[in-house]
mmCIF file of C-alpha atoms in Angstrom:
data_model
loop_
_atom_site.group_PDB
_atom_site.id
_atom_site.type_symbol
_atom_site.label_atom_id
_atom_site.label_comp_id
_atom_site.label_asym_id
_atom_site.label_seq_id
_atom_site.Cartn_x
_atom_site.Cartn_y
_atom_site.Cartn_z
ATOM 1 C CA MET A 1 12.358 6.590 -34.083
ATOM 2 C CA LEU A 2 16.403 6.956 -32.232
ATOM 3 C CA SER A 3 16.767 6.923 -29.240
ATOM 4 C CA PRO A 4 18.316 9.187 -26.436
ATOM 5 C CA THR A 5 21.738 7.509 -26.734
ATOM 6 C CA ALA A 6 21.812 7.188 -30.868
ATOM 7 C CA LEU A 7 20.857 11.130 -31.023
ATOM 8 C CA ARG A 8 23.180 12.229 -28.519
ATOM 9 C CA ARG A 9 25.871 10.460 -30.938
ATOM 10 C CA TRP A 10 24.216 12.532 -34.078
ATOM 11 C CA SER A 11 23.532 15.558 -32.629
ATOM 12 C CA TRP A 12 28.329 14.943 -31.443
ATOM 13 C CA THR A 13 28.855 14.063 -34.525
ATOM 14 C CA HIS A 14 26.759 16.763 -36.230
ATOM 15 C CA LYS A 15 27.854 19.463 -33.687
ATOM 16 C CA TRP A 16 31.818 19.348 -33.830
ATOM 17 C CA SER A 17 31.672 18.327 -38.070
ATOM 18 C CA SER A 18 29.430 21.477 -38.487
ATOM 19 C CA LEU A 19 31.852 23.668 -36.514
ATOM 20 C CA VAL A 20 34.986 22.529 -37.706
ATOM 21 C CA CYS A 21 34.499 23.265 -41.428
ATOM 22 C CA THR A 22 31.691 26.268 -40.664
ATOM 23 C CA VAL A 23 34.257 29.242 -41.110
ATOM 24 C CA PHE A 24 36.273 27.524 -44.228
ATOM 25 C CA MET A 25 32.219 26.675 -45.657
ATOM 26 C CA LEU A 26 31.791 30.824 -45.312
ATOM 27 C CA LEU A 27 34.625 31.764 -47.072
ATOM 28 C CA LEU A 28 34.178 29.034 -49.881
ATOM 29 C CA CYS A 29 30.544 30.676 -50.765
ATOM 30 C CA LEU A 30 32.011 34.439 -50.505
ATOM 31 C CA THR A 31 34.785 33.191 -52.902
ATOM 32 C CA GLY A 32 32.966 31.354 -55.184
ATOM 33 C CA LEU A 33 29.623 34.001 -55.373
ATOM 34 C CA PRO A 34 31.900 35.805 -57.550
ATOM 35 C CA LEU A 35 33.177 33.257 -59.846
ATOM 36 C CA ILE A 36 29.524 31.992 -60.418
ATOM 37 C CA PHE A 37 29.648 34.849 -62.703
ATOM 38 C CA HIS A 38 33.457 35.347 -63.778
ATOM 39 C CA HIS A 39 33.031 35.631 -67.431
ATOM 40 C CA GLU A 40 29.890 38.616 -66.263
ATOM 41 C CA ILE A 41 32.484 40.178 -63.523
ATOM 42 C CA GLY A 42 35.503 40.157 -67.045
ATOM 43 C CA HIS A 43 33.450 41.685 -68.439
ATOM 44 C CA LEU A 44 32.808 44.789 -66.850
ATOM 45 C CA LEU A 45 36.695 45.116 -65.620
ATOM 46 C CA GLY A 46 37.627 45.247 -69.443
ATOM 47 C CA THR A 47 40.241 41.527 -68.888
ATOM 48 C CA GLU A 48 37.602 39.649 -71.139
ATOM 49 C CA VAL A 49 39.301 38.934 -74.611
ATOM 50 C CA GLU A 50 37.025 39.015 -77.486
ATOM 51 C CA ALA A 51 38.471 38.481 -80.870
ATOM 52 C CA PRO A 52 37.566 41.196 -83.684
ATOM 53 C CA ALA A 53 34.361 40.552 -85.762
ATOM 54 C CA MET A 54 35.444 39.247 -89.329
ATOM 55 C CA PRO A 55 33.384 37.248 -91.920
ATOM 56 C CA ALA A 56 32.893 33.618 -90.447
ATOM 57 C CA HIS A 57 34.453 31.808 -93.171
ATOM 58 C CA THR A 58 37.891 33.775 -92.267
ATOM 59 C CA PRO A 59 40.733 31.555 -93.200
ATOM 60 C CA ARG A 60 42.621 30.370 -89.896
ATOM 61 C CA ALA A 61 46.351 31.022 -89.580
ATOM 62 C CA SER A 62 48.423 27.170 -88.384
ATOM 63 C CA LEU A 63 48.772 26.277 -84.963
ATOM 64 C CA ASP A 64 52.842 27.055 -85.691
ATOM 65 C CA GLN A 65 52.118 29.886 -86.934
ATOM 66 C CA VAL A 66 49.973 31.257 -83.229
ATOM 67 C CA LEU A 67 52.349 29.451 -81.015
ATOM 68 C CA THR A 68 55.568 31.254 -82.700
ATOM 69 C CA ALA A 69 53.696 34.652 -82.449
ATOM 70 C CA ALA A 70 52.812 33.919 -78.475
ATOM 71 C CA HIS A 71 56.341 33.100 -78.020
ATOM 72 C CA ALA A 72 58.539 35.640 -79.577
ATOM 73 C CA LEU A 73 56.731 37.666 -76.280
ATOM 74 C CA HIS A 74 59.008 35.631 -73.928
ATOM 75 C CA PRO A 75 61.271 33.707 -76.052
ATOM 76 C CA GLU A 76 62.805 32.952 -72.901
ATOM 77 C CA ARG A 77 59.776 30.648 -71.152
ATOM 78 C CA VAL A 78 58.631 27.246 -73.098
ATOM 79 C CA VAL A 79 55.061 26.684 -73.942
ATOM 80 C CA GLN A 80 53.410 24.515 -71.636
ATOM 81 C CA PHE A 81 49.623 24.349 -73.004
ATOM 82 C CA ALA A 82 47.370 26.541 -75.828
ATOM 83 C CA SER A 83 43.250 26.151 -75.534
ATOM 84 C CA GLN A 84 40.574 27.386 -77.242
ATOM 85 C CA PRO A 85 37.258 29.150 -75.926
ATOM 86 C CA GLU A 86 34.203 26.857 -76.156
ATOM 87 C CA ASP A 87 31.882 29.762 -77.148
ATOM 88 C CA ASP A 88 34.865 31.261 -79.490
ATOM 89 C CA ASP A 89 37.215 29.294 -81.981
ATOM 90 C CA ALA A 90 38.311 32.601 -83.025
ATOM 91 C CA LEU A 91 41.047 32.638 -79.758
ATOM 92 C CA TRP A 92 43.911 30.865 -78.602
ATOM 93 C CA PHE A 93 45.250 31.425 -75.707
ATOM 94 C CA VAL A 94 48.917 30.034 -75.263
ATOM 95 C CA THR A 95 50.340 29.039 -71.754
ATOM 96 C CA LEU A 96 54.077 30.435 -71.238
ATOM 97 C CA THR A 97 55.798 28.742 -68.615
ATOM 98 C CA PRO A 98 59.190 28.824 -67.239
ATOM 99 C CA THR A 99 59.377 24.842 -67.188
ATOM 100 C CA PRO A 100 57.224 22.141 -67.835
ATOM 101 C CA ALA A 101 56.570 21.066 -64.688
ATOM 102 C CA PRO A 102 53.619 22.644 -63.053
ATOM 103 C CA THR A 103 54.238 26.067 -61.550
ATOM 104 C CA GLN A 104 51.976 28.837 -60.416
ATOM 105 C CA ASP A 105 54.336 31.404 -62.657
ATOM 106 C CA PHE A 106 52.569 31.279 -66.428
ATOM 107 C CA LYS A 107 51.882 33.739 -68.456
ATOM 108 C CA SER A 108 48.415 33.860 -70.813
ATOM 109 C CA ILE A 109 48.957 34.643 -74.275
ATOM 110 C CA ALA A 110 45.691 36.208 -76.126
ATOM 111 C CA VAL A 111 46.234 35.254 -80.305
ATOM 112 C CA ASP A 112 44.285 35.640 -83.018
ATOM 113 C CA ALA A 113 43.448 32.061 -84.845
ATOM 114 C CA ARG A 114 42.687 34.073 -88.082
ATOM 115 C CA THR A 115 45.611 36.600 -88.519
ATOM 116 C CA ALA A 116 48.244 35.194 -85.187
ATOM 117 C CA ALA A 117 47.414 38.925 -83.501
ATOM 118 C CA VAL A 118 48.917 38.910 -80.025
ATOM 119 C CA LEU A 119 45.642 40.696 -78.974
ATOM 120 C CA SER A 120 46.782 40.914 -75.280
ATOM 121 C CA GLU A 121 48.051 39.093 -72.057
ATOM 122 C CA ARG A 122 45.982 38.702 -69.737
ATOM 123 C CA PRO A 123 47.274 39.437 -66.034
ATOM 124 C CA VAL A 124 46.581 35.945 -64.729
ATOM 125 C CA ASN A 125 47.813 35.732 -61.281
ATOM 126 C CA GLU A 126 47.039 39.613 -60.227
ATOM 127 C CA GLY A 127 43.692 41.434 -59.282
ATOM 128 C CA PHE A 128 40.471 41.018 -57.474
ATOM 129 C CA MET A 129 39.130 37.274 -59.070
ATOM 130 C CA TYR A 130 42.641 35.730 -59.053
ATOM 131 C CA VAL A 131 42.529 36.507 -55.167
ATOM 132 C CA MET A 132 38.813 34.913 -55.232
ATOM 133 C CA PHE A 133 39.579 32.214 -57.360
ATOM 134 C CA ARG A 134 42.658 31.011 -55.032
ATOM 135 C CA LEU A 135 41.290 31.330 -52.094
ATOM 136 C CA HIS A 136 37.861 28.373 -53.265
ATOM 137 C CA VAL A 137 40.780 26.313 -54.655
ATOM 138 C CA ASP A 138 43.630 26.257 -52.801
ATOM 139 C CA LEU A 139 44.201 28.925 -50.108
ATOM 140 C CA PHE A 140 47.177 29.852 -51.622
ATOM 141 C CA ALA A 141 48.480 26.869 -50.843
ATOM 142 C CA GLY A 142 48.962 24.078 -53.393
ATOM 143 C CA LEU A 143 47.891 20.823 -53.028
ATOM 144 C CA ALA A 144 48.011 20.832 -49.662
ATOM 145 C CA GLY A 145 45.450 24.066 -49.436
ATOM 146 C CA LYS A 146 43.419 21.830 -51.994
ATOM 147 C CA LEU A 147 43.514 18.537 -50.003
ATOM 148 C CA PHE A 148 42.943 20.615 -46.922
ATOM 149 C CA LEU A 149 39.550 21.857 -48.601
ATOM 150 C CA GLY A 150 38.278 18.879 -49.845
ATOM 151 C CA PHE A 151 38.386 17.254 -45.860
ATOM 152 C CA MET A 152 36.272 20.390 -45.340
ATOM 153 C CA GLY A 153 34.168 19.627 -48.037
ATOM 154 C CA LEU A 154 34.006 15.963 -46.359
ATOM 155 C CA LEU A 155 32.842 17.212 -42.580
ATOM 156 C CA LEU A 156 30.348 19.232 -44.593
ATOM 157 C CA LEU A 157 28.749 16.222 -45.858
ATOM 158 C CA VAL A 158 28.671 14.065 -42.044
ATOM 159 C CA ALA A 159 27.325 17.572 -41.375
ATOM 160 C CA ILE A 160 24.154 18.096 -44.096
ATOM 161 C CA VAL A 161 23.277 13.907 -43.501
ATOM 162 C CA THR A 162 23.518 14.629 -39.192
ATOM 163 C CA GLY A 163 21.768 17.310 -39.534
ATOM 164 C CA VAL A 164 19.001 15.519 -41.966
ATOM 165 C CA VAL A 165 19.132 12.227 -39.649
ATOM 166 C CA LEU A 166 18.396 14.846 -36.788
ATOM 167 C CA TYR A 167 15.330 17.582 -38.298
ATOM 168 C CA ALA A 168 12.634 14.927 -38.136
ATOM 169 C CA PRO A 169 12.471 15.263 -33.703
ATOM 170 C CA PHE A 170 13.271 18.791 -34.073
ATOM 171 C CA MET A 171 10.205 19.340 -36.225
ATOM 172 C CA ARG A 172 7.894 17.072 -34.581
ATOM 173 C CA LYS A 173 5.854 19.571 -33.089
ATOM 174 C CA LEU A 174 6.544 22.385 -35.814
ATOM 175 C CA ALA A 175 4.358 23.071 -39.228
ATOM 176 C CA PHE A 176 6.888 22.786 -41.961
ATOM 177 C CA GLY A 177 8.959 25.627 -42.636
ATOM 178 C CA GLU A 178 7.354 27.341 -39.665
ATOM 179 C CA VAL A 179 9.051 30.295 -38.179
ATOM 180 C CA ARG A 180 8.398 31.163 -34.320
ATOM 181 C CA ARG A 181 8.321 35.009 -34.581
ATOM 182 C CA GLU A 182 6.247 35.578 -31.470
ATOM 183 C CA ARG A 183 9.398 33.724 -29.632
ATOM 184 C CA SER A 184 12.896 35.255 -28.562
ATOM 185 C CA ALA A 185 15.387 36.609 -31.104
ATOM 186 C CA ARG A 186 17.117 33.352 -30.910
ATOM 187 C CA VAL A 187 14.506 31.141 -31.493
ATOM 188 C CA LYS A 188 13.948 33.001 -34.499
ATOM 189 C CA TRP A 189 17.199 32.543 -36.283
ATOM 190 C CA LEU A 190 16.918 28.890 -35.675
ATOM 191 C CA ASP A 191 13.735 28.092 -37.342
ATOM 192 C CA LEU A 192 15.555 30.623 -40.301
ATOM 193 C CA HIS A 193 18.133 28.390 -39.863
ATOM 194 C CA ASN A 194 16.559 24.968 -39.897
ATOM 195 C CA LEU A 195 14.223 26.012 -42.754
ATOM 196 C CA LEU A 196 16.891 27.249 -45.277
ATOM 197 C CA GLY A 197 19.563 24.243 -44.407
ATOM 198 C CA ILE A 198 16.441 21.749 -45.148
ATOM 199 C CA VAL A 199 15.904 24.252 -48.601
ATOM 200 C CA THR A 200 19.788 24.069 -49.261
ATOM 201 C CA LEU A 201 20.040 20.563 -48.601
ATOM 202 C CA VAL A 202 20.094 19.065 -51.925
ATOM 203 C CA TRP A 203 22.137 22.141 -53.567
ATOM 204 C CA ALA A 204 24.938 21.985 -50.048
ATOM 205 C CA LEU A 205 24.591 17.954 -50.985
ATOM 206 C CA VAL A 206 25.452 18.780 -54.429
ATOM 207 C CA VAL A 207 27.668 21.723 -54.606
ATOM 208 C CA GLY A 208 29.767 20.010 -51.528
ATOM 209 C CA ALA A 209 30.512 16.656 -53.284
ATOM 210 C CA THR A 210 31.689 17.690 -56.482
ATOM 211 C CA GLY A 211 33.754 20.569 -54.971
ATOM 212 C CA MET A 212 35.749 17.946 -52.707
ATOM 213 C CA ILE A 213 36.271 15.572 -55.974
ATOM 214 C CA ASN A 214 37.814 19.147 -57.783
ATOM 215 C CA THR A 215 40.011 18.952 -54.757
ATOM 216 C CA TRP A 216 41.127 15.281 -55.731
ATOM 217 C CA ALA A 217 41.789 16.330 -59.498
ATOM 218 C CA ASP A 218 45.875 16.908 -59.063
ATOM 219 C CA LEU A 219 46.096 12.894 -57.388
ATOM 220 C CA MET A 220 43.651 11.395 -59.928
ATOM 221 C CA ILE A 221 45.683 12.795 -63.012
ATOM 222 C CA LYS A 222 48.592 11.918 -61.356
ATOM 223 C CA TYR A 223 47.424 8.108 -60.774
ATOM 224 C CA TRP A 224 45.835 8.426 -64.753
ATOM 225 C CA GLN A 225 49.039 8.923 -65.701
ATOM 226 C CA HIS A 226 51.094 6.159 -63.892
ATOM 227 C CA ASP A 227 48.285 3.381 -64.144
ATOM 228 C CA GLN A 228 47.136 4.102 -67.464
ATOM 229 C CA LEU A 229 49.447 6.326 -69.668
ATOM 230 C CA SER A 230 52.723 4.275 -68.356
ATOM 231 C CA THR A 231 51.291 1.810 -70.506
ATOM 232 C CA LEU A 232 51.137 3.490 -73.522
ATOM 233 C CA LEU A 233 54.549 5.111 -73.659
ATOM 234 C CA LYS A 234 56.951 1.697 -73.120
ATOM 235 C CA PRO A 235 58.531 2.201 -76.239
ATOM 236 C CA TYR A 236 59.528 5.505 -75.226
ATOM 237 C CA GLU A 237 61.127 4.303 -72.163
ATOM 238 C CA GLY A 238 64.386 5.890 -71.011
ATOM 239 C CA GLN A 239 64.258 8.547 -73.976
ATOM 240 C CA PRO A 240 64.085 12.112 -72.295
ATOM 241 C CA VAL A 241 61.693 14.962 -73.339
ATOM 242 C CA VAL A 242 61.036 15.801 -77.622
ATOM 243 C CA PRO A 243 63.658 18.915 -77.956
ATOM 244 C CA VAL A 244 61.473 21.505 -79.340
ATOM 245 C CA ALA A 245 64.062 21.859 -82.822
ATOM 246 C CA GLU A 246 63.403 18.016 -83.438
ATOM 247 C CA ARG A 247 59.397 18.565 -82.940
ATOM 248 C CA GLY A 248 56.874 18.192 -86.117
ATOM 249 C CA PRO A 249 54.725 20.257 -87.119
ATOM 250 C CA LEU A 250 52.174 21.609 -84.638
ATOM 251 C CA GLN A 251 48.755 22.222 -87.328
ATOM 252 C CA GLN A 252 49.858 18.914 -88.338
ATOM 253 C CA SER A 253 49.712 16.809 -85.068
ATOM 254 C CA LEU A 254 46.459 18.949 -84.503
ATOM 255 C CA GLN A 255 44.961 18.121 -88.438
ATOM 256 C CA ALA A 256 45.883 14.773 -87.556
ATOM 257 C CA ALA A 257 44.176 14.468 -84.029
ATOM 258 C CA GLN A 258 40.458 15.675 -85.861
ATOM 259 C CA ALA A 259 41.193 13.007 -88.432
ATOM 260 C CA LEU A 260 40.703 10.481 -85.233
ATOM 261 C CA ALA A 261 37.405 11.988 -83.868
ATOM 262 C CA PRO A 262 35.335 14.015 -86.568
ATOM 263 C CA GLY A 263 32.764 16.154 -85.216
ATOM 264 C CA MET A 264 34.922 16.556 -81.859
ATOM 265 C CA LYS A 265 36.387 20.488 -81.076
ATOM 266 C CA LEU A 266 39.145 20.985 -79.271
ATOM 267 C CA SER A 267 39.629 21.801 -75.807
ATOM 268 C CA PHE A 268 43.467 22.207 -75.164
ATOM 269 C CA ILE A 269 46.668 21.282 -76.207
ATOM 270 C CA ALA A 270 49.573 20.263 -73.603
ATOM 271 C CA PHE A 271 52.829 20.078 -75.550
ATOM 272 C CA PRO A 272 55.677 17.435 -74.074
ATOM 273 C CA GLY A 273 56.823 17.133 -70.449
ATOM 274 C CA THR A 274 53.188 18.808 -69.319
ATOM 275 C CA ALA A 275 51.734 17.750 -66.481
ATOM 276 C CA PHE A 276 48.414 16.699 -69.129
ATOM 277 C CA SER A 277 51.137 15.139 -71.904
ATOM 278 C CA SER A 278 54.236 12.833 -71.519
ATOM 279 C CA PRO A 279 57.738 13.860 -72.371
ATOM 280 C CA HIS A 280 56.929 12.603 -76.075
ATOM 281 C CA HIS A 281 53.597 13.583 -77.266
ATOM 282 C CA ASN A 282 51.787 16.765 -77.732
ATOM 283 C CA THR A 283 48.440 15.169 -76.645
ATOM 284 C CA PHE A 284 45.244 17.162 -77.549
ATOM 285 C CA PHE A 285 41.508 16.692 -75.472
ATOM 286 C CA LEU A 286 38.797 16.633 -77.788
ATOM 287 C CA ARG A 287 35.155 18.312 -76.595
ATOM 288 C CA GLY A 288 31.765 17.089 -77.943
ATOM 289 C CA GLU A 289 28.915 20.003 -79.110
ATOM 290 C CA THR A 290 26.087 19.219 -77.123
ATOM 291 C CA PRO A 291 25.889 20.601 -73.436
ATOM 292 C CA LEU A 292 27.062 16.576 -72.001
ATOM 293 C CA THR A 293 29.760 15.841 -74.108
ATOM 294 C CA SER A 294 31.490 19.856 -74.263
ATOM 295 C CA ARG A 295 32.517 18.343 -70.677
ATOM 296 C CA LEU A 296 33.982 15.568 -71.142
ATOM 297 C CA LEU A 297 37.324 15.065 -73.377
ATOM 298 C CA GLN A 298 39.344 12.631 -74.979
ATOM 299 C CA PRO A 299 42.592 13.059 -75.505
ATOM 300 C CA VAL A 300 44.225 12.351 -78.523
ATOM 301 C CA LEU A 301 48.469 11.869 -78.362
ATOM 302 C CA VAL A 302 50.324 12.452 -81.073
ATOM 303 C CA ASP A 303 53.704 11.982 -81.832
ATOM 304 C CA ALA A 304 55.790 15.293 -81.402
ATOM 305 C CA ARG A 305 58.166 14.412 -83.631
ATOM 306 C CA THR A 306 55.919 12.302 -86.494
ATOM 307 C CA ALA A 307 53.006 13.897 -85.749
ATOM 308 C CA GLN A 308 51.661 10.205 -85.898
ATOM 309 C CA VAL A 309 48.794 9.659 -84.335
ATOM 310 C CA THR A 310 50.048 7.018 -80.860
ATOM 311 C CA ALA A 311 46.657 6.914 -78.938
ATOM 312 C CA ALA A 312 43.474 7.841 -77.873
ATOM 313 C CA PRO A 313 43.080 6.199 -74.504
ATOM 314 C CA GLN A 314 39.329 6.729 -73.239
ATOM 315 C CA LEU A 315 39.398 8.639 -70.475
ATOM 316 C CA PRO A 316 38.956 6.571 -66.612
ATOM 317 C CA TRP A 317 35.346 6.879 -64.975
ATOM 318 C CA TYR A 318 37.120 8.675 -61.940
ATOM 319 C CA LEU A 319 38.192 11.310 -64.650
ATOM 320 C CA THR A 320 34.950 12.001 -65.605
ATOM 321 C CA ALA A 321 33.498 11.784 -62.816
ATOM 322 C CA LEU A 322 35.807 15.268 -61.836
ATOM 323 C CA LEU A 323 34.838 16.770 -65.604
ATOM 324 C CA VAL A 324 31.287 16.359 -65.040
ATOM 325 C CA SER A 325 31.955 17.770 -61.747
ATOM 326 C CA GLN A 326 33.800 20.749 -62.223
ATOM 327 C CA PRO A 327 30.681 22.720 -64.361
ATOM 328 C CA LEU A 328 28.739 21.526 -62.103
ATOM 329 C CA HIS A 329 29.867 23.198 -59.588
ATOM 330 C CA PHE A 330 29.685 26.755 -60.134
ATOM 331 C CA GLY A 331 26.600 26.469 -61.971
ATOM 332 C CA ASP A 332 27.758 26.558 -65.669
ATOM 333 C CA TYR A 333 25.263 24.144 -67.527
ATOM 334 C CA GLY A 334 22.082 26.214 -67.591
ATOM 335 C CA GLY A 335 23.740 29.808 -68.295
ATOM 336 C CA MET A 336 21.692 32.411 -66.732
ATOM 337 C CA PRO A 337 18.839 31.247 -65.087
ATOM 338 C CA MET A 338 20.675 28.691 -63.614
ATOM 339 C CA LYS A 339 23.714 30.963 -62.207
ATOM 340 C CA ILE A 340 21.167 33.087 -60.940
ATOM 341 C CA LEU A 341 19.809 30.576 -59.256
ATOM 342 C CA TRP A 342 22.885 29.379 -57.540
ATOM 343 C CA ALA A 343 23.841 32.510 -56.948
ATOM 344 C CA LEU A 344 20.958 32.636 -54.739
ATOM 345 C CA LEU A 345 21.143 29.005 -53.217
ATOM 346 C CA ASP A 346 24.953 30.051 -52.659
ATOM 347 C CA ILE A 347 24.022 33.353 -50.527
ATOM 348 C CA ALA A 348 21.405 31.201 -48.774
ATOM 349 C CA THR A 349 23.756 29.139 -47.352
ATOM 350 C CA VAL A 350 25.941 31.865 -45.873
ATOM 351 C CA VAL A 351 22.993 32.829 -44.078
ATOM 352 C CA VAL A 352 22.509 28.626 -42.937
ATOM 353 C CA LEU A 353 26.126 29.118 -41.913
ATOM 354 C CA GLY A 354 26.003 31.826 -40.519
ATOM 355 C CA SER A 355 23.274 32.060 -38.204
ATOM 356 C CA GLY A 356 24.267 28.528 -37.110
ATOM 357 C CA LEU A 357 27.550 30.029 -35.692
ATOM 358 C CA TYR A 358 25.735 32.696 -34.308
ATOM 359 C CA LEU A 359 23.556 30.279 -32.472
ATOM 360 C CA TRP A 360 26.921 28.072 -31.289
ATOM 361 C CA LEU A 361 28.067 31.169 -30.072
ATOM 362 C CA LYS A 362 24.560 32.757 -28.221
ATOM 363 C CA LYS A 363 24.518 29.365 -26.573
ATOM 364 C CA GLY A 364 27.971 29.342 -24.897
ATOM 365 C CA ALA A 365 27.420 33.113 -24.026
ATOM 366 C CA GLN A 366 23.894 32.239 -22.416
ATOM 367 C CA ALA A 367 25.668 29.309 -20.432
ATOM 368 C CA ALA A 368 28.242 30.831 -19.434
ATOM 369 C CA SER A 369 26.217 33.584 -17.766
ATOM 370 C CA PRO A 370 25.116 32.366 -14.059
ATOM 371 C CA ALA A 371 21.443 34.039 -14.264
ATOM 372 C CA VAL A 372 21.233 31.394 -17.362
ATOM 373 C CA PRO A 373 20.736 28.231 -17.195
ATOM 374 C CA ALA A 374 22.602 25.656 -18.698
ATOM 375 C CA ALA A 375 21.211 24.506 -21.665
ATOM 376 C CA GLY A 376 19.756 20.748 -21.121
ATOM 377 C CA SER A 377 19.725 21.666 -17.677
ATOM 378 C CA ALA A 378 15.759 22.150 -16.980
ATOM 379 C CA ARG A 379 15.189 18.908 -19.143
ATOM 380 C CA GLY A 380 17.645 16.778 -17.994
ATOM 381 C CA GLY A 381 19.571 16.198 -21.473
ATOM 382 C CA PHE A 382 18.865 16.381 -24.875
ATOM 383 C CA ALA A 383 15.576 16.629 -24.954
ATOM 384 C CA GLY A 384 15.947 20.362 -25.411
ATOM 385 C CA GLU A 385 18.852 19.904 -28.193
ATOM 386 C CA ALA A 386 17.574 21.109 -31.352
ATOM 387 C CA PRO A 387 19.156 19.551 -34.064
ATOM 388 C CA LEU A 388 20.636 21.355 -37.657
ATOM 389 C CA PRO A 389 19.974 20.349 -40.976
ATOM 390 C CA ALA A 390 23.016 22.099 -42.914
ATOM 391 C CA PRO A 391 26.504 23.172 -41.041
ATOM 392 C CA GLY A 392 26.530 25.265 -37.921
ATOM 393 C CA ALA A 393 25.822 23.277 -34.989
ATOM 394 C CA THR A 394 23.430 24.766 -32.302
ATOM 395 C CA ARG A 395 21.548 23.659 -29.361
ATOM 396 C CA SER A 396 18.649 25.430 -27.606
ATOM 397 C CA THR A 397 16.239 24.577 -24.597
ATOM 398 C CA GLU A 398 13.808 26.120 -26.622
ATOM 399 C CA GLY A 399 13.993 25.249 -30.102
ATOM 400 C CA ALA A 400 12.611 21.996 -28.852
ATOM 401 C CA ALA A 401 9.725 23.835 -27.380
#
C-alpha cells in the first residue's frame, strides 16, 4: 500500500500530466474519429477513385506509360512517388512535386494501370478530410508539430500509468464500475469518468503508444538513411542525382525488383533524390499478402541507369515497429468491425477527457467559492483525493466518500 507521501507524488504527477495533454488529446480524438472511416467518407464525398470494370486478365500498361501520362499534366514538376492501393492493383497514384525534396505542395494523379488513362487529379491539400488529417498529424506545423504531439502522447501514457496506480486506493470502498447516481452531479461524473477510463485503459495505451511512435517517423527514416543506406551507397559517393534523361526503363526496374521477391506485391516506388530513396536509385517497396505481412515492407534498390538490383536491405526493427503501429493506430487491421470498435472507444475516451476537464474546473470553482471548503480541508489533505485511471485529473472530497 502506498504511503501518503507517495500517493501525493503519484497524484501530482497524474494531475499535471493529464491537464497539460487533455486539450490536445481531445483534439486528436475528435480529428481521429473521421480518419478511422476515411475510405468510407471518401466514397460518400465522391473523392475516392475507382478503376473502371474490365476483364480480370486485361493486360497492364507499362510503368513508363503510366508515369508519362501523369507527368504530362504537370510537366514543370517531378515525379516523386508512385503507388498502388492495397485492394486495387488496377490503379496507380502518381505524386508530382516542384522538386524531389519533401514538401506539402504535391499533386496526386490517378492513372488506370491497364490503359494508362488519367482518371482523376485528386485534391490532396484541401477539404474536410485534409484539415482533419493535418490537425491530427502535425497541427499544420510540420516536424515541430509532430514532435510536440508526440510529447503530448508521452504525457498521456504517464497520466494513464499514474492513474492506474491511484485507481485501486480510490476504489477500495466502491464496487467495480459503480456509479453513485444518488449523489451530486459531480460525483456521478467522477464515477463515470473513472469507469470509462478503466474500460478504455488498454485501448488508450495502444493508441497513445502507436500515435507517439508515428510522430517519430521522419526522424526514423532519416536515421535509417544515415545508418544503413549510406553504407550501401558508398560506390555512388560524390555523384549527383541521376538526370531523368539518363534513367533506364522503369518497367524493367519494376520487373527486376519483383523478380527478387516473388510472391510480394508492390506498395510504392520512391524515385531518385526523394525522401525514401537515394540520388541514384528507384527504390521499390514491396509488401506481403497476409494481414500482417501486408503492413511490412521490403525495400529493393534498383540502379536508375542500369535497371539492375543493387541491394535489398531488411528494414531495422524500429521501422518495422513503425509500420506495424500505423494501421493499428487507426484500427485498419480487422475491417469494418474493428473500425466500429475503434470509433466507440474513441468516443468513450472523449467522454473521459471532457469529464476530467469538467471535474477539474468544477473543483477550482468550488475552491474559489467562500461557501465551499477547499478540497482536502475537511479530511486533512490527501484522504479526500480522487485519483483517475485516465487523462483529466481531478480531486474530490466527495469522490473518496
